[in-house]
Amino acid sequence: MAPFEDTLPGHGLVFIFTPVKGIQGTSSAQHLGLFNLTNNGNSNNHVFGVEFDVFMNQEFDDINNNHVGIDINSLKSYVSHDVGFWSDDEKSEKDKIFKKLKLNNGENYQVWIDYEDSLINVTLAKLAQQVN
């Protein structure tokens, strides 16, 4: 999203699952190349996506300008969360601390998207960092 620190980033990116190859009528910028003004939110889209978004768009009810969202047929995320990770520094689960990461800081990240049935887990870490 931002190859170098302190540069104007793109709006974000979305990793999508679709039932067919290719999507018609997409738009860039805040639509992330996934939808456009007229087809966003259409239940006939049959699209599932994980968005990594660095702009806060009021029309999509974004929680902030640095979040991961789960999108179903729309860029209004079904659920979204700040970007970061739970610290493994603490011994007990209840004492773990959420450490925020900034998606457009010029650093490279790696992402794992694991799913089974209706459960999805998105894990993000700095490139080459070990993840449990």
PDB file of C-alpha atoms in Angstrom:
ATOM      1  CA  MET A   1       0.000   0.000   0.000  1.00  0.00           C
ATOM      2  CA  ALA A   2       2.952   2.302   0.644  1.00  0.00           C
ATOM      3  CA  PRO A   3       6.261   1.001  -0.673  1.00  0.00           C
ATOM      4  CA  PHE A   4       8.135   3.682   1.241  1.00  0.00           C
ATOM      5  CA  GLU A   5       7.473   5.358   4.559  1.00  0.00           C
ATOM      6  CA  ASP A   6       5.784   8.784   4.383  1.00  0.00           C
ATOM      7  CA  THR A   7       4.476   8.336   0.821  1.00  0.00           C
ATOM      8  CA  LEU A   8       0.823   8.681  -0.099  1.00  0.00           C
ATOM      9  CA  PRO A   9      -0.544   5.134  -0.085  1.00  0.00           C
ATOM     10  CA  GLY A  10      -3.177   3.477  -2.179  1.00  0.00           C
ATOM     11  CA  HIS A  11      -6.514   2.921  -0.462  1.00  0.00           C
ATOM     12  CA  GLY A  12      -5.705  -0.683   0.345  1.00  0.00           C
ATOM     13  CA  LEU A  13      -6.155  -4.125  -1.097  1.00  0.00           C
ATOM     14  CA  VAL A  14      -8.604  -6.977  -0.831  1.00  0.00           C
ATOM     15  CA  PHE A  15      -8.011 -10.714  -1.122  1.00  0.00           C
ATOM     16  CA  ILE A  16     -11.178 -12.108  -2.690  1.00  0.00           C
ATOM     17  CA  PHE A  17     -12.997 -15.377  -3.222  1.00  0.00           C
ATOM     18  CA  THR A  18     -15.443 -15.445  -6.133  1.00  0.00           C
ATOM     19  CA  PRO A  19     -17.480 -18.237  -7.744  1.00  0.00           C
ATOM     20  CA  VAL A  20     -16.379 -17.187 -11.244  1.00  0.00           C
ATOM     21  CA  LYS A  21     -13.233 -15.883 -12.894  1.00  0.00           C
ATOM     22  CA  GLY A  22     -13.089 -12.098 -13.141  1.00  0.00           C
ATOM     23  CA  ILE A  23     -15.348  -9.389 -11.773  1.00  0.00           C
ATOM     24  CA  GLN A  24     -17.214  -6.971 -14.042  1.00  0.00           C
ATOM     25  CA  GLY A  25     -17.630  -3.250 -13.419  1.00  0.00           C
ATOM     26  CA  THR A  26     -15.024  -2.619 -10.769  1.00  0.00           C
ATOM     27  CA  SER A  27     -13.592   0.727  -9.710  1.00  0.00           C
ATOM     28  CA  SER A  28     -10.297   1.638  -8.071  1.00  0.00           C
ATOM     29  CA  ALA A  29      -9.613   4.021  -5.154  1.00  0.00           C
ATOM     30  CA  GLN A  30     -12.053   3.517  -2.261  1.00  0.00           C
ATOM     31  CA  HIS A  31     -13.701   0.581  -4.089  1.00  0.00           C
ATOM     32  CA  LEU A  32     -10.373  -1.314  -3.967  1.00  0.00           C
ATOM     33  CA  GLY A  33     -10.922  -2.741  -7.468  1.00  0.00           C
ATOM     34  CA  LEU A  34     -13.673  -4.969  -6.066  1.00  0.00           C
ATOM     35  CA  PHE A  35     -16.946  -3.103  -6.646  1.00  0.00           C
ATOM     36  CA  ASN A  36     -18.238   0.223  -7.957  1.00  0.00           C
ATOM     37  CA  LEU A  37     -20.833   2.742  -6.828  1.00  0.00           C
ATOM     38  CA  THR A  38     -23.769   0.801  -8.318  1.00  0.00           C
ATOM     39  CA  ASN A  39     -22.911  -2.829  -7.489  1.00  0.00           C
ATOM     40  CA  ASN A  40     -21.457  -2.410  -3.988  1.00  0.00           C
ATOM     41  CA  GLY A  41     -23.754  -4.215  -1.547  1.00  0.00           C
ATOM     42  CA  ASN A  42     -25.632  -6.214  -4.188  1.00  0.00           C
ATOM     43  CA  SER A  43     -26.514  -9.649  -2.762  1.00  0.00           C
ATOM     44  CA  ASN A  44     -25.995 -11.146  -6.240  1.00  0.00           C
ATOM     45  CA  ASN A  45     -22.266 -10.350  -6.086  1.00  0.00           C
ATOM     46  CA  HIS A  46     -21.437 -13.664  -4.339  1.00  0.00           C
ATOM     47  CA  VAL A  47     -18.058 -12.294  -3.243  1.00  0.00           C
ATOM     48  CA  PHE A  48     -16.180 -12.842  -0.011  1.00  0.00           C
ATOM     49  CA  GLY A  49     -13.084 -10.765   0.750  1.00  0.00           C
ATOM     50  CA  VAL A  50     -10.536  -9.851   3.369  1.00  0.00           C
ATOM     51  CA  GLU A  51      -9.699  -6.155   3.045  1.00  0.00           C
ATOM     52  CA  PHE A  52      -6.594  -4.370   4.266  1.00  0.00           C
ATOM     53  CA  ASP A  53      -7.685  -0.734   4.265  1.00  0.00           C
ATOM     54  CA  VAL A  54      -5.724   2.438   5.032  1.00  0.00           C
ATOM     55  CA  PHE A  55      -8.447   5.027   4.396  1.00  0.00           C
ATOM     56  CA  MET A  56     -11.457   5.729   6.559  1.00  0.00           C
ATOM     57  CA  ASN A  57     -14.419   5.876   4.199  1.00  0.00           C
ATOM     58  CA  GLN A  58     -17.616   7.030   5.905  1.00  0.00           C
ATOM     59  CA  GLU A  59     -19.774   5.567   3.127  1.00  0.00           C
ATOM     60  CA  PHE A  60     -18.494   2.092   4.122  1.00  0.00           C
ATOM     61  CA  ASP A  61     -18.713   2.687   7.895  1.00  0.00           C
ATOM     62  CA  ASP A  62     -14.959   2.058   8.260  1.00  0.00           C
ATOM     63  CA  ILE A  63     -13.798   1.927  11.884  1.00  0.00           C
ATOM     64  CA  ASN A  64     -10.582   3.866  11.163  1.00  0.00           C
ATOM     65  CA  ASN A  65      -7.840   4.408   8.573  1.00  0.00           C
ATOM     66  CA  ASN A  66      -5.883   1.246   9.447  1.00  0.00           C
ATOM     67  CA  HIS A  67      -8.022  -1.883   9.631  1.00  0.00           C
ATOM     68  CA  VAL A  68      -8.675  -5.392   8.376  1.00  0.00           C
ATOM     69  CA  GLY A  69     -12.245  -6.162   7.380  1.00  0.00           C
ATOM     70  CA  ILE A  70     -14.286  -9.168   6.325  1.00  0.00           C
ATOM     71  CA  ASP A  71     -16.387  -8.217   3.296  1.00  0.00           C
ATOM     72  CA  ILE A  72     -19.418 -10.142   2.043  1.00  0.00           C
ATOM     73  CA  ASN A  73     -20.867  -8.731  -1.205  1.00  0.00           C
ATOM     74  CA  SER A  74     -20.017  -5.217  -0.009  1.00  0.00           C
ATOM     75  CA  LEU A  75     -17.221  -2.933   1.146  1.00  0.00           C
ATOM     76  CA  LYS A  76     -19.208  -2.331   4.340  1.00  0.00           C
ATOM     77  CA  SER A  77     -17.310  -4.902   6.324  1.00  0.00           C
ATOM     78  CA  TYR A  78     -19.293  -7.603   8.108  1.00  0.00           C
ATOM     79  CA  VAL A  79     -16.679  -7.302  10.860  1.00  0.00           C
ATOM     80  CA  SER A  80     -13.464  -5.270  11.087  1.00  0.00           C
ATOM     81  CA  HIS A  81     -10.607  -4.856  13.510  1.00  0.00           C
ATOM     82  CA  ASP A  82      -7.616  -2.608  14.119  1.00  0.00           C
ATOM     83  CA  VAL A  83      -4.424  -3.926  12.532  1.00  0.00           C
ATOM     84  CA  GLY A  84      -2.086  -5.474  15.070  1.00  0.00           C
ATOM     85  CA  PHE A  85      -1.311  -8.545  17.093  1.00  0.00           C
ATOM     86  CA  TRP A  86      -1.639  -9.922  20.608  1.00  0.00           C
ATOM     87  CA  SER A  87       1.714  -9.926  22.395  1.00  0.00           C
ATOM     88  CA  ASP A  88       3.201 -13.282  23.363  1.00  0.00           C
ATOM     89  CA  ASP A  89       5.390 -11.502  25.933  1.00  0.00           C
ATOM     90  CA  GLU A  90       2.930 -12.092  28.750  1.00  0.00           C
ATOM     91  CA  LYS A  91       2.633 -15.415  30.560  1.00  0.00           C
ATOM     92  CA  SER A  92      -1.144 -15.496  30.971  1.00  0.00           C
ATOM     93  CA  GLU A  93      -3.807 -15.044  28.287  1.00  0.00           C
ATOM     94  CA  LYS A  94      -5.599 -12.313  30.254  1.00  0.00           C
ATOM     95  CA  ASP A  95      -2.429 -10.177  30.460  1.00  0.00           C
ATOM     96  CA  LYS A  96      -1.683 -10.155  26.717  1.00  0.00           C
ATOM     97  CA  ILE A  97      -1.443  -6.702  25.153  1.00  0.00           C
ATOM     98  CA  PHE A  98      -2.741  -5.733  21.700  1.00  0.00           C
ATOM     99  CA  LYS A  99       0.089  -4.055  19.756  1.00  0.00           C
ATOM    100  CA  LYS A 100      -1.023  -1.984  16.789  1.00  0.00           C
ATOM    101  CA  LEU A 101       0.715  -2.149  13.404  1.00  0.00           C
ATOM    102  CA  LYS A 102       0.451   0.448  10.643  1.00  0.00           C
ATOM    103  CA  LEU A 103      -0.258  -1.010   7.201  1.00  0.00           C
ATOM    104  CA  ASN A 104       1.169   1.909   5.215  1.00  0.00           C
ATOM    105  CA  ASN A 105       4.448   2.435   7.070  1.00  0.00           C
ATOM    106  CA  GLY A 106       6.676   1.117   4.269  1.00  0.00           C
ATOM    107  CA  GLU A 107       7.287  -2.242   5.971  1.00  0.00           C
ATOM    108  CA  ASN A 108       6.513  -5.591   4.371  1.00  0.00           C
ATOM    109  CA  TYR A 109       3.990  -7.898   6.026  1.00  0.00           C
ATOM    110  CA  GLN A 110       2.905 -11.469   5.517  1.00  0.00           C
ATOM    111  CA  VAL A 111      -0.675 -12.626   5.986  1.00  0.00           C
ATOM    112  CA  TRP A 112      -2.329 -15.972   6.624  1.00  0.00           C
ATOM    113  CA  ILE A 113      -6.045 -16.393   5.986  1.00  0.00           C
ATOM    114  CA  ASP A 114      -7.312 -19.618   7.535  1.00  0.00           C
ATOM    115  CA  TYR A 115     -10.923 -20.680   7.310  1.00  0.00           C
ATOM    116  CA  GLU A 116     -13.116 -23.654   8.068  1.00  0.00           C
ATOM    117  CA  ASP A 117     -16.880 -23.562   7.634  1.00  0.00           C
ATOM    118  CA  SER A 118     -17.961 -20.129   8.962  1.00  0.00           C
ATOM    119  CA  LEU A 119     -14.839 -19.537  11.090  1.00  0.00           C
ATOM    120  CA  ILE A 120     -12.100 -17.301   9.670  1.00  0.00           C
ATOM    121  CA  ASN A 121      -8.785 -16.282  11.197  1.00  0.00           C
ATOM    122  CA  VAL A 122      -6.591 -13.576   9.672  1.00  0.00           C
ATOM    123  CA  THR A 123      -3.020 -13.456  10.982  1.00  0.00           C
ATOM    124  CA  LEU A 124      -0.623 -10.658  10.045  1.00  0.00           C
ATOM    125  CA  ALA A 125       3.068 -10.345  10.927  1.00  0.00           C
ATOM    126  CA  LYS A 126       6.107  -8.436   9.779  1.00  0.00           C
ATOM    127  CA  LEU A 127       7.913 -10.269   6.985  1.00  0.00           C
ATOM    128  CA  ALA A 128      10.178 -13.076   8.266  1.00  0.00           C
ATOM    129  CA  GLN A 129       8.711 -12.879  11.793  1.00  0.00           C
ATOM    130  CA  GLN A 130       7.806 -16.204  13.405  1.00  0.00           C
ATOM    131  CA  VAL A 131       4.118 -16.664  14.174  1.00  0.00           C
ATOM    132  CA  ASN A 132       2.697 -19.267  16.575  1.00  0.00           C
TER     133      ASN A 132
END
